[in-house]
Coordinates of C-alpha atoms in Angstrom, one line a residue:
Chain A
M1 CA -203.8 109.9 -224.1
A2 CA -202.0 107.3 -226.3
S3 CA -201.0 108.5 -229.8
P4 CA -203.4 107.3 -232.5
L5 CA -202.6 103.9 -233.9
L6 CA -204.6 104.7 -236.9
Q7 CA -204.4 107.9 -239.0
K8 CA -207.3 107.0 -241.2
L9 CA -210.0 104.4 -240.4
I10 CA -212.7 103.6 -243.0
V11 CA -215.9 102.0 -241.7
I12 CA -218.1 100.4 -244.4
G13 CA -221.5 100.2 -242.9
V14 CA -221.8 102.7 -240.1
G15 CA -224.5 100.9 -238.1
L16 CA -224.7 99.5 -234.6
I17 CA -221.5 97.6 -234.8
G18 CA -219.4 99.7 -237.2
G19 CA -220.6 102.9 -235.5
S20 CA -219.8 101.5 -232.0
F21 CA -216.3 100.4 -233.1
A22 CA -215.7 104.0 -234.4
L23 CA -217.0 105.6 -231.2
A24 CA -214.9 103.3 -229.0
L25 CA -211.7 103.8 -230.9
R26 CA -212.2 107.6 -230.9
Q27 CA -212.9 107.6 -227.2
A28 CA -209.6 105.6 -226.7
G29 CA -207.7 108.1 -228.8
M30 CA -206.7 105.3 -231.2
V31 CA -207.8 107.0 -234.4
K32 CA -207.2 110.4 -236.0
H33 CA -209.7 110.5 -238.9
I34 CA -212.8 108.3 -239.5
V35 CA -214.4 108.0 -242.9
G36 CA -217.9 106.4 -243.4
I37 CA -219.1 104.5 -246.4
G38 CA -222.5 103.1 -246.8
R39 CA -225.7 102.6 -248.8
S40 CA -227.8 105.1 -246.9
Q41 CA -226.8 108.7 -247.2
K42 CA -229.4 109.5 -244.4
N43 CA -227.7 107.1 -242.0
L44 CA -224.2 108.4 -242.9
Q45 CA -225.4 112.0 -242.3
R46 CA -226.8 110.9 -239.0
A47 CA -223.4 109.3 -238.1
L48 CA -221.7 112.6 -239.0
E49 CA -224.1 114.6 -236.8
L50 CA -223.5 112.1 -233.9
G51 CA -219.7 112.5 -234.2
I52 CA -219.3 108.8 -235.1
I53 CA -217.4 109.6 -238.3
D54 CA -215.5 112.8 -239.4
E55 CA -216.3 112.5 -243.1
V56 CA -218.7 110.8 -245.5
A57 CA -216.6 109.4 -248.4
S58 CA -217.5 111.5 -251.4
N59 CA -215.5 109.1 -253.5
P60 CA -215.1 105.7 -251.8
I61 CA -212.3 104.6 -254.2
S62 CA -210.0 107.5 -253.5
A63 CA -210.9 107.4 -249.8
L64 CA -209.4 103.9 -249.7
K65 CA -206.0 104.9 -251.0
D66 CA -204.2 106.0 -247.8
A67 CA -206.4 104.1 -245.2
D68 CA -204.6 102.3 -242.4
F69 CA -207.6 100.2 -241.6
V70 CA -210.9 99.2 -243.3
L71 CA -213.7 97.7 -241.3
L72 CA -216.3 95.8 -243.2
A73 CA -219.4 96.2 -241.0
M74 CA -222.3 95.9 -243.5
P75 CA -224.7 92.9 -243.4
V76 CA -222.8 89.7 -244.3
G77 CA -224.8 89.2 -247.5
Q78 CA -222.9 92.2 -249.1
T79 CA -219.4 90.9 -248.2
S80 CA -218.5 89.5 -251.6
N81 CA -219.7 92.5 -253.5
I82 CA -217.9 95.0 -251.3
M83 CA -214.7 93.0 -251.2
A84 CA -214.7 92.8 -255.0
Q85 CA -215.3 96.6 -255.2
I86 CA -212.5 97.6 -252.8
A87 CA -209.9 94.9 -253.8
P88 CA -208.3 96.9 -256.7
F89 CA -207.9 100.0 -254.6
L90 CA -206.5 98.7 -251.3
G91 CA -203.0 99.9 -250.4
S92 CA -200.6 97.0 -249.8
S93 CA -200.2 97.9 -246.1
T94 CA -203.9 98.6 -245.5
I95 CA -205.4 96.2 -242.9
V96 CA -208.9 94.9 -243.6
S97 CA -211.1 93.2 -241.0
D98 CA -214.8 92.4 -240.7
V99 CA -217.4 91.9 -238.0
G100 CA -219.5 89.2 -239.6
S101 CA -221.5 86.8 -237.4
T102 CA -220.5 84.0 -239.7
K103 CA -216.9 83.4 -240.7
Q104 CA -216.6 80.5 -243.2
D105 CA -218.6 82.4 -245.8
V106 CA -216.6 85.6 -245.2
I107 CA -213.3 83.7 -245.5
L108 CA -214.5 82.1 -248.8
A109 CA -215.4 85.5 -250.1
A110 CA -212.0 86.9 -249.1
R111 CA -210.1 84.0 -250.8
T112 CA -212.1 84.8 -253.9
H113 CA -211.9 88.6 -254.0
L114 CA -209.0 89.5 -251.7
A115 CA -206.7 86.7 -252.8
R116 CA -203.7 89.1 -253.1
H117 CA -204.4 90.7 -249.8
L118 CA -204.9 87.7 -247.5
T119 CA -201.9 88.6 -245.3
H120 CA -203.7 91.7 -244.3
F121 CA -207.3 90.5 -244.0
V122 CA -208.2 89.4 -240.4
P123 CA -211.6 87.8 -240.0
C124 CA -213.3 88.9 -236.7
H125 CA -216.6 88.7 -234.9
P126 CA -217.5 90.8 -231.9
I127 CA -220.2 88.9 -229.9
A128 CA -222.1 92.0 -229.0
G129 CA -225.2 93.7 -230.2
T130 CA -228.7 94.8 -229.4
E131 CA -232.1 94.4 -231.2
F132 CA -231.6 98.0 -232.6
S133 CA -229.8 98.9 -235.8
G134 CA -228.3 101.9 -237.6
A135 CA -225.9 104.7 -236.5
E136 CA -228.5 105.9 -234.1
A137 CA -228.0 102.7 -232.1
A138 CA -224.2 102.9 -231.9
S139 CA -222.6 103.2 -228.4
T140 CA -219.1 103.7 -227.1
H141 CA -219.4 100.9 -224.6
L142 CA -221.1 98.2 -226.7
F143 CA -218.0 96.0 -226.7
C144 CA -217.0 96.4 -223.0
D145 CA -216.3 92.9 -221.6
K146 CA -217.7 91.3 -224.7
H147 CA -216.0 88.5 -226.6
L148 CA -214.2 89.3 -229.8
I149 CA -213.4 86.2 -231.8
I150 CA -210.6 86.2 -234.4
T151 CA -210.6 83.3 -236.9
P152 CA -207.1 83.9 -238.4
L153 CA -206.1 82.8 -241.9
A154 CA -202.9 80.8 -242.3
E155 CA -201.7 83.6 -244.5
N156 CA -202.3 86.3 -241.9
D157 CA -199.4 88.6 -241.1
D158 CA -198.8 88.4 -237.3
Q159 CA -198.6 92.2 -237.1
A160 CA -202.0 92.5 -238.7
I161 CA -203.5 90.1 -236.1
K162 CA -201.7 92.0 -233.4
L163 CA -203.1 95.4 -234.5
V164 CA -206.6 94.0 -234.8
S165 CA -206.4 92.5 -231.3
T166 CA -205.1 95.8 -229.9
L167 CA -207.8 97.9 -231.5
W168 CA -210.6 95.6 -230.1
Q169 CA -208.9 95.5 -226.7
H170 CA -209.2 99.3 -226.7
C171 CA -212.9 98.8 -227.3
G172 CA -213.0 96.8 -224.1
A173 CA -213.4 93.4 -225.8
K174 CA -212.0 90.1 -224.6
I175 CA -210.0 88.4 -227.5
S176 CA -210.3 84.7 -228.4
C177 CA -209.0 82.9 -231.4
M178 CA -210.5 79.8 -233.0
A179 CA -211.0 78.0 -236.3
A180 CA -213.8 79.5 -238.5
D181 CA -215.8 76.2 -238.6
Q182 CA -215.7 76.0 -234.8
H183 CA -216.9 79.6 -234.6
D184 CA -219.8 79.0 -237.0
R185 CA -220.9 75.9 -235.1
I186 CA -220.7 77.6 -231.7
L187 CA -222.6 80.7 -232.9
A188 CA -225.3 78.5 -234.5
I189 CA -225.9 77.1 -231.1
I190 CA -225.8 80.2 -228.8
S191 CA -227.0 82.9 -231.2
H192 CA -228.4 81.9 -234.5
L193 CA -230.8 79.2 -233.2
P194 CA -232.1 81.5 -230.4
H195 CA -232.9 84.2 -233.0
I196 CA -234.7 81.7 -235.2
L197 CA -236.7 80.5 -232.1
A198 CA -237.6 84.1 -231.1
F199 CA -238.7 85.1 -234.7
T200 CA -240.7 81.9 -234.9
L201 CA -242.4 82.5 -231.5
M202 CA -243.6 85.9 -232.7
N203 CA -244.8 84.5 -236.0
H204 CA -246.5 81.6 -234.2
V205 CA -248.5 84.0 -232.1
R206 CA -249.2 86.3 -235.1
T207 CA -250.5 83.5 -237.3
H208 CA -252.1 81.4 -234.5
V209 CA -254.2 84.0 -232.8
E210 CA -255.0 86.1 -235.9
D211 CA -257.5 88.9 -235.3
K212 CA -257.4 88.5 -231.5
L213 CA -253.7 89.4 -231.5
E214 CA -253.9 92.6 -229.4
E215 CA -256.4 91.1 -227.0
I216 CA -253.9 88.4 -226.2
L217 CA -250.6 90.2 -226.3
R218 CA -251.8 92.9 -223.9
F219 CA -251.5 90.2 -221.1
A220 CA -248.0 89.2 -222.2
G221 CA -245.5 89.8 -219.4
S222 CA -241.7 90.0 -218.9
S223 CA -241.1 86.4 -219.8
F224 CA -242.6 86.9 -223.3
R225 CA -240.9 90.2 -223.7
D226 CA -237.4 88.7 -222.9
C227 CA -238.0 85.5 -225.0
T228 CA -238.9 87.6 -228.0
R229 CA -236.5 90.6 -227.6
I230 CA -234.2 89.5 -230.4
A231 CA -237.2 89.1 -232.7
S232 CA -237.0 92.9 -233.1
S233 CA -233.5 92.4 -234.8
S234 CA -232.8 93.5 -238.3
P235 CA -234.5 91.1 -240.8
E236 CA -232.0 91.7 -243.5
M237 CA -229.0 91.1 -241.2
W238 CA -230.5 87.9 -239.9
R239 CA -231.6 86.6 -243.3
D240 CA -227.9 86.9 -244.4
I241 CA -226.6 85.3 -241.2
C242 CA -229.0 82.3 -241.4
L243 CA -228.3 81.8 -245.1
A244 CA -224.5 82.1 -244.5
N245 CA -224.6 79.5 -241.7
Q246 CA -227.4 77.4 -243.2
E247 CA -225.7 74.0 -242.7
W248 CA -224.9 74.3 -239.0
L249 CA -228.2 76.1 -238.3
L250 CA -230.4 73.4 -240.0
K251 CA -228.6 70.8 -237.8
Q252 CA -229.4 73.0 -234.7
I253 CA -233.1 73.4 -235.7
D254 CA -233.4 69.6 -236.2
A255 CA -231.8 68.8 -232.9
Y256 CA -234.0 71.4 -231.1
Q257 CA -237.1 70.0 -232.7
N258 CA -236.2 66.6 -231.4
E259 CA -235.7 68.0 -227.9
L260 CA -239.1 69.8 -228.1
T261 CA -240.7 66.6 -229.3
N262 CA -239.3 64.8 -226.3
V263 CA -240.7 67.2 -223.8
R264 CA -244.0 67.2 -225.7
T265 CA -244.2 63.4 -225.3
I266 CA -243.4 63.6 -221.6
L267 CA -246.2 66.2 -221.2
A268 CA -248.6 64.1 -223.3
N269 CA -247.9 61.1 -221.1
N270 CA -248.6 63.2 -218.0
D271 CA -245.2 62.1 -216.7
G272 CA -244.7 64.8 -214.0
E273 CA -241.5 63.2 -212.7
A274 CA -239.8 63.3 -216.1
L275 CA -241.1 66.8 -216.7
E276 CA -239.8 68.2 -213.4
K277 CA -236.5 66.4 -214.1
A278 CA -236.2 68.0 -217.6
F279 CA -237.0 71.5 -216.1
A280 CA -234.5 71.0 -213.3
N281 CA -231.8 69.9 -215.7
A282 CA -232.4 73.0 -217.8
R283 CA -232.3 75.3 -214.7
Q284 CA -229.2 73.7 -213.3
T285 CA -227.3 74.1 -216.7
R286 CA -228.3 77.7 -216.8
Q287 CA -227.3 78.4 -213.1
Q288 CA -223.9 76.7 -213.8
W289 CA -223.4 78.9 -216.8
L290 CA -224.3 82.1 -214.9
K291 CA -221.9 81.2 -212.1
S292 CA -219.0 80.6 -214.5
D293 CA -219.9 83.5 -216.8
Chain B
M1 CA -253.3 105.7 -194.1
A2 CA -256.5 103.8 -194.9
S3 CA -257.9 101.6 -192.2
P4 CA -257.1 97.9 -192.7
L5 CA -259.6 96.1 -194.8
L6 CA -258.3 92.8 -193.4
Q7 CA -257.8 92.0 -189.7
K8 CA -256.2 88.7 -190.5
L9 CA -254.7 87.5 -193.7
I10 CA -253.5 83.9 -194.1
V11 CA -251.0 83.2 -196.9
I12 CA -250.5 79.5 -197.7
G13 CA -247.2 79.3 -199.5
V14 CA -245.2 82.4 -198.6
G15 CA -243.0 82.4 -201.8
L16 CA -242.4 85.0 -204.5
I17 CA -246.1 85.6 -205.2
G18 CA -247.7 85.0 -201.8
G19 CA -244.9 86.9 -200.1
S20 CA -245.1 89.9 -202.5
F21 CA -248.9 90.0 -202.0
A22 CA -248.4 90.2 -198.2
L23 CA -245.7 92.9 -198.5
A24 CA -247.7 95.0 -200.9
L25 CA -250.9 94.9 -198.7
R26 CA -248.9 95.7 -195.6
Q27 CA -247.3 98.6 -197.3
A28 CA -250.7 99.9 -198.4
G29 CA -252.0 99.6 -194.8
M30 CA -254.7 97.1 -195.9
V31 CA -253.9 94.3 -193.4
K32 CA -253.4 94.2 -189.6
H33 CA -252.0 90.7 -189.0
I34 CA -250.5 88.2 -191.5
V35 CA -250.1 84.5 -190.8
G36 CA -247.9 82.3 -192.9
I37 CA -248.5 78.6 -193.6
G38 CA -246.2 76.4 -195.7
R39 CA -244.2 73.2 -196.1
S40 CA -240.8 74.7 -195.4
Q41 CA -240.3 75.9 -191.8
K42 CA -237.0 77.4 -193.0
N43 CA -238.8 79.5 -195.7
L44 CA -241.5 80.6 -193.1
Q45 CA -238.8 81.6 -190.6
R46 CA -237.1 83.7 -193.3
A47 CA -240.5 85.3 -194.2
L48 CA -240.9 86.2 -190.5
E49 CA -237.3 87.7 -190.4
L50 CA -238.0 89.7 -193.6
G51 CA -241.3 91.1 -192.0
I52 CA -243.4 89.5 -194.7
I53 CA -245.6 87.7 -192.1
D54 CA -246.2 88.5 -188.5
E55 CA -246.7 84.9 -187.4
V56 CA -246.0 81.3 -188.5
A57 CA -249.2 79.3 -187.9
S58 CA -248.4 76.8 -185.1
N59 CA -251.7 75.2 -185.7
P60 CA -253.0 75.9 -189.3
I61 CA -256.5 74.7 -188.5
S62 CA -257.1 77.0 -185.5
A63 CA -255.4 79.9 -187.4
L64 CA -258.1 79.6 -190.1
K65 CA -260.9 80.2 -187.7
D66 CA -261.2 83.9 -187.7
A67 CA -259.3 84.7 -190.9
D68 CA -260.9 87.4 -193.2
F69 CA -258.9 86.3 -196.2
V70 CA -257.0 83.1 -197.2
L71 CA -254.6 83.3 -200.2
L72 CA -253.6 80.0 -201.8
A73 CA -250.2 80.7 -203.2
M74 CA -248.5 77.3 -203.3
P75 CA -247.6 75.5 -206.5
V76 CA -250.9 74.6 -208.3
G77 CA -250.3 70.9 -208.0
Q78 CA -251.1 71.2 -204.3
T79 CA -254.3 73.0 -204.8
S80 CA -256.7 70.1 -204.3
N81 CA -255.0 68.8 -201.2
I82 CA -254.8 72.1 -199.5
M83 CA -258.5 72.9 -200.4
A84 CA -259.5 69.6 -199.0
Q85 CA -257.6 70.2 -195.8
I86 CA -258.9 73.8 -195.1
A87 CA -262.5 73.3 -196.3
P88 CA -263.9 72.0 -192.9
F89 CA -262.4 74.8 -191.0
L90 CA -263.2 77.9 -193.1
G91 CA -265.5 80.5 -191.5
S92 CA -268.6 81.2 -193.6
S93 CA -267.5 84.8 -194.2
T94 CA -263.8 84.0 -194.9
I95 CA -262.9 84.9 -198.5
V96 CA -260.5 82.5 -200.3
S97 CA -258.6 83.3 -203.4
D98 CA -255.6 81.8 -205.3
V99 CA -252.8 82.9 -207.6
G100 CA -252.6 79.9 -209.9
S101 CA -251.2 80.3 -213.4
T102 CA -254.0 78.0 -214.6
K103 CA -257.6 78.4 -213.7
Q104 CA -259.8 75.6 -215.1
D105 CA -258.0 73.0 -212.9
V106 CA -258.2 75.3 -209.8
I107 CA -261.9 75.8 -210.4
L108 CA -262.4 72.0 -210.8
A109 CA -260.6 71.5 -207.5
A110 CA -262.7 74.2 -205.8
R111 CA -266.0 72.6 -207.0
T112 CA -264.8 69.3 -205.6
H113 CA -263.4 70.5 -202.2
L114 CA -264.9 73.9 -201.5
A115 CA -268.4 73.1 -202.8
R116 CA -270.1 74.8 -199.8
H117 CA -267.8 77.8 -200.1
L118 CA -268.1 78.8 -203.8
T119 CA -269.7 82.1 -203.1
H120 CA -266.5 83.1 -201.3
F121 CA -263.9 81.5 -203.5
V122 CA -262.6 83.9 -206.2
P123 CA -260.1 82.4 -208.7
C124 CA -257.3 84.9 -209.6
H125 CA -254.0 85.0 -211.5
P126 CA -251.5 87.8 -211.2
I127 CA -249.4 87.9 -214.4
A128 CA -246.2 88.8 -212.6
G129 CA -243.2 86.9 -211.5
T130 CA -239.5 86.4 -211.9
E131 CA -237.3 83.4 -212.4
F132 CA -236.6 83.4 -208.6
S133 CA -238.6 81.7 -205.9
G134 CA -239.2 81.6 -202.1
A135 CA -239.9 84.3 -199.6
E136 CA -236.4 85.7 -200.3
A137 CA -237.6 86.7 -203.7
A138 CA -240.7 88.5 -202.6
S139 CA -241.0 92.3 -203.4
T140 CA -243.5 95.0 -202.5
H141 CA -243.6 96.2 -206.0
L142 CA -243.9 92.9 -207.9
F143 CA -247.5 93.6 -209.0
C144 CA -247.2 97.3 -209.9
D145 CA -248.8 97.9 -213.3
K146 CA -249.1 94.1 -213.8
H147 CA -252.3 92.4 -214.9
L148 CA -254.5 90.6 -212.4
I149 CA -257.0 88.3 -214.1
I150 CA -260.1 87.2 -212.2
T151 CA -262.0 84.3 -213.6
P152 CA -265.2 84.6 -211.5
L153 CA -267.5 81.7 -210.7
A154 CA -271.2 82.1 -211.4
E155 CA -271.7 81.4 -207.7
N156 CA -269.4 84.2 -206.5
D157 CA -270.7 86.8 -204.1
D158 CA -270.3 90.3 -205.7
Q159 CA -268.8 91.6 -202.5
A160 CA -266.2 88.9 -202.5
I161 CA -265.1 89.8 -206.1
K162 CA -265.1 93.5 -205.1
L163 CA -262.9 92.9 -202.1
V164 CA -260.4 90.8 -204.1
S165 CA -260.3 93.5 -206.8
T166 CA -259.7 96.2 -204.2
L167 CA -256.9 94.3 -202.5
W168 CA -255.1 93.7 -205.8
Q169 CA -255.6 97.3 -206.9
H170 CA -253.8 98.2 -203.6
C171 CA -250.9 96.0 -204.8
G172 CA -250.8 98.1 -208.0
A173 CA -252.3 95.6 -210.3
K174 CA -254.6 96.2 -213.3
I175 CA -257.8 94.1 -213.0
S176 CA -259.3 92.1 -215.8
C177 CA -262.1 89.5 -215.8
M178 CA -262.5 86.6 -218.3
A179 CA -263.7 83.1 -218.5
A180 CA -261.3 80.4 -217.1
D181 CA -260.9 78.6 -220.4
Q182 CA -260.1 81.8 -222.2
H183 CA -257.5 82.6 -219.5
D184 CA -255.9 79.2 -219.8
R185 CA -255.7 79.4 -223.6
I186 CA -254.2 82.9 -223.5
L187 CA -251.6 81.9 -220.9
A188 CA -250.6 78.8 -222.8
I189 CA -249.7 81.2 -225.7
I190 CA -247.9 84.1 -223.9
S191 CA -246.4 82.3 -221.0
H192 CA -246.5 78.5 -220.8
L193 CA -245.2 77.9 -224.4
P194 CA -242.4 80.4 -223.9
H195 CA -241.3 78.6 -220.7
I196 CA -241.3 75.2 -222.5
L197 CA -239.2 76.7 -225.3
A198 CA -236.7 78.3 -222.9
F199 CA -236.3 75.1 -220.8
T200 CA -236.0 73.1 -224.1
L201 CA -233.3 75.5 -225.4
M202 CA -231.2 74.9 -222.3
N203 CA -231.7 71.2 -222.5
H204 CA -230.9 71.2 -226.2
V205 CA -227.6 72.9 -225.6
R206 CA -226.8 70.6 -222.6
T207 CA -227.5 67.4 -224.5
H208 CA -226.3 68.6 -227.9
V209 CA -222.8 69.9 -226.9
E210 CA -222.2 67.5 -224.0
D211 CA -218.7 67.8 -222.5
K212 CA -217.9 71.0 -224.4
L213 CA -220.7 72.8 -222.7
E214 CA -218.6 75.4 -220.8
E215 CA -216.4 76.1 -223.8
I216 CA -219.4 77.0 -225.8
L217 CA -221.6 78.8 -223.2
R218 CA -218.7 81.1 -222.3
F219 CA -219.4 82.9 -225.6
A220 CA -223.1 83.2 -225.1
G221 CA -224.2 86.8 -225.0
S222 CA -227.3 88.8 -224.0
S223 CA -229.6 87.2 -226.6
F224 CA -229.0 83.7 -225.2
R225 CA -229.3 85.1 -221.6
D226 CA -232.6 86.7 -222.3
C227 CA -234.1 83.8 -224.3
T228 CA -233.3 81.4 -221.5
R229 CA -233.9 83.6 -218.4
I230 CA -237.2 81.8 -217.5
A231 CA -235.4 78.5 -217.8
S232 CA -234.2 79.3 -214.3
S233 CA -237.8 79.2 -213.0
S234 CA -239.0 76.7 -210.4
P235 CA -239.2 73.2 -212.0
E236 CA -241.9 72.1 -209.6
M237 CA -244.1 75.1 -210.2
W238 CA -243.7 74.7 -214.0
R239 CA -244.3 70.9 -213.9
D240 CA -247.6 71.7 -212.2
I241 CA -248.6 74.5 -214.6
C242 CA -247.8 72.4 -217.7
L243 CA -249.7 69.4 -216.4
A244 CA -252.6 71.5 -215.4
N245 CA -252.8 73.2 -218.8
Q246 CA -251.7 70.2 -220.8
E247 CA -254.4 70.3 -223.4
W248 CA -253.9 73.9 -224.5
L249 CA -250.2 73.7 -224.2
L250 CA -249.9 70.6 -226.4
K251 CA -251.8 72.5 -229.1
Q252 CA -249.4 75.4 -228.7
I253 CA -246.3 73.2 -229.0
D254 CA -247.7 71.5 -232.1
A255 CA -248.5 74.8 -233.8
Y256 CA -245.1 76.2 -232.8
Q257 CA -243.4 73.1 -234.3
N258 CA -245.3 73.7 -237.5
E259 CA -244.1 77.3 -237.6
L260 CA -240.5 76.2 -236.9
T261 CA -240.8 73.5 -239.7
N262 CA -242.0 76.3 -242.1
V263 CA -239.0 78.5 -241.4
R264 CA -236.6 75.5 -241.6
T265 CA -238.0 74.7 -245.0
I266 CA -237.5 78.2 -246.2
L267 CA -233.9 78.1 -244.9
A268 CA -233.3 74.7 -246.5
N269 CA -234.5 76.1 -249.8
N270 CA -232.2 79.1 -249.5
D271 CA -235.2 81.3 -250.0
G272 CA -233.8 84.6 -248.7
E273 CA -236.8 86.6 -249.7
A274 CA -239.2 84.4 -247.7
L275 CA -236.8 84.3 -244.8
E276 CA -236.5 88.1 -244.6
K277 CA -240.3 88.4 -244.9
A278 CA -240.8 86.0 -242.1
F279 CA -238.3 87.9 -239.9
A280 CA -239.9 91.2 -240.9
N281 CA -243.3 90.0 -240.0
A282 CA -242.1 88.8 -236.6
R283 CA -240.4 92.1 -235.9
Q284 CA -243.4 94.2 -237.0
T285 CA -245.7 92.2 -234.8
R286 CA -243.4 92.7 -231.8
Q287 CA -243.0 96.5 -232.5
Q288 CA -246.8 96.9 -232.7
W289 CA -247.2 95.0 -229.4
L290 CA -244.5 97.2 -227.7
K291 CA -246.2 100.3 -229.0
S292 CA -249.6 99.3 -227.7
D293 CA -248.3 97.9 -224.4

């Protein structure tokens, strides 16, 4: 087994993503000691029981002192506060990275609160997850064959980027680099909009059918189940993501509504030919994607 | 093994649903001889190779003569034509049923073309399917633990309803009865709207990102995959379903648009509290459904 790259890893937010990162690195023999920091002592204790972390930080500040690597894995809404809290206590060689689903806001927070540490702060986003959350949901294989996007800072130390890439490769991830605004636009399209649509579908059914909800949902099949799976995702996490990526997401919602209005018009006009064409285009686009994926 | 209830079953449209019905009844020992009728000789030959049917009807009209049971399993848009074609040749004791995803239009067609056979025409809808189509996609277990909805006619012979129920029970389905308009409204909510939303999401991405499509979709993960799975469904079948259920579906699209506009407003207002509440409501509704399902 390879000798550990990290003597001490600190995971702030030992949930689905932070916990899975810890499990995967431990499995790969890449880390000697893992310390967990978080809001919920219950979740941290569970992470300890599950062998995700070796220690719950009794004193987060002193825990930071000799850390090789600090992973910020809490909901993105807490990024600024946490950065401000840890900044004074970071060792000069400690590498800090995050897993936020949005990058422009995280980078803005870093420029504000980690200004003297920007060489060693590498913004990242693993495109992986499930609708479940908490340490309980963590899995060693969550990142296998999944994309890990790095949106490097001009200030970044090459060695810091290299280490972050290596760690994620040991988690099984495929590494890509791109600009933060490109990342946020792409994620608004392929992830944030679909989550909004799924949450909205559940709320539409809830508000639209009211008291007859159970009578109706009992007939719902696999299509409804799949379309709404991500509506079981963490409300807090998705609140933060949507607010952080508000500008791109609003554009996506507007464009989607236009597309939906188009198909509504076609249907209202009984235009079977145009309707079949629209469905065939959608199907073809999806089949091409699946082939190339 | 039980003695066959049916000596001769005719399946018109040996695709995912018709083919799976044939396979399940054969597996249950409920049918002696299965004859396939359809537009595509290639698909019928494949159904023969796969052992789904015993015979491709060389002459559909004479094949009908001594059939116990005729299943209409072609896209709903063809219902009227097929009913008109078979009506003159149906034996007085032959039971006819369908699998259409909409029921009011099928019943209207039956009243027009099968007026003298209404005692023996039992409108049905199995809530089961996949995004695949054709005999190739048929499976013995497609209907296991799935709902089969009967929307009986006042004219229906009780024995005819009983036989249809028994056959579907042997396919593993759970039988429910309701009025056709209630069926069409419920299906508009839990199935037809989600299909429109999934087709529209693929078309939104296709038209919105244009030439950069592959660059963007390569990063799409399981949430996008699940949300759009049913966008790979048959365009012809879904054209017919949407047109047939136009009135209910338009109402659903409008109500969904309103719900989406509400969440857009909340997001535009940076109202994190309302956003989290909306997501939490959606999640709770889904968790309750999964628990009761």
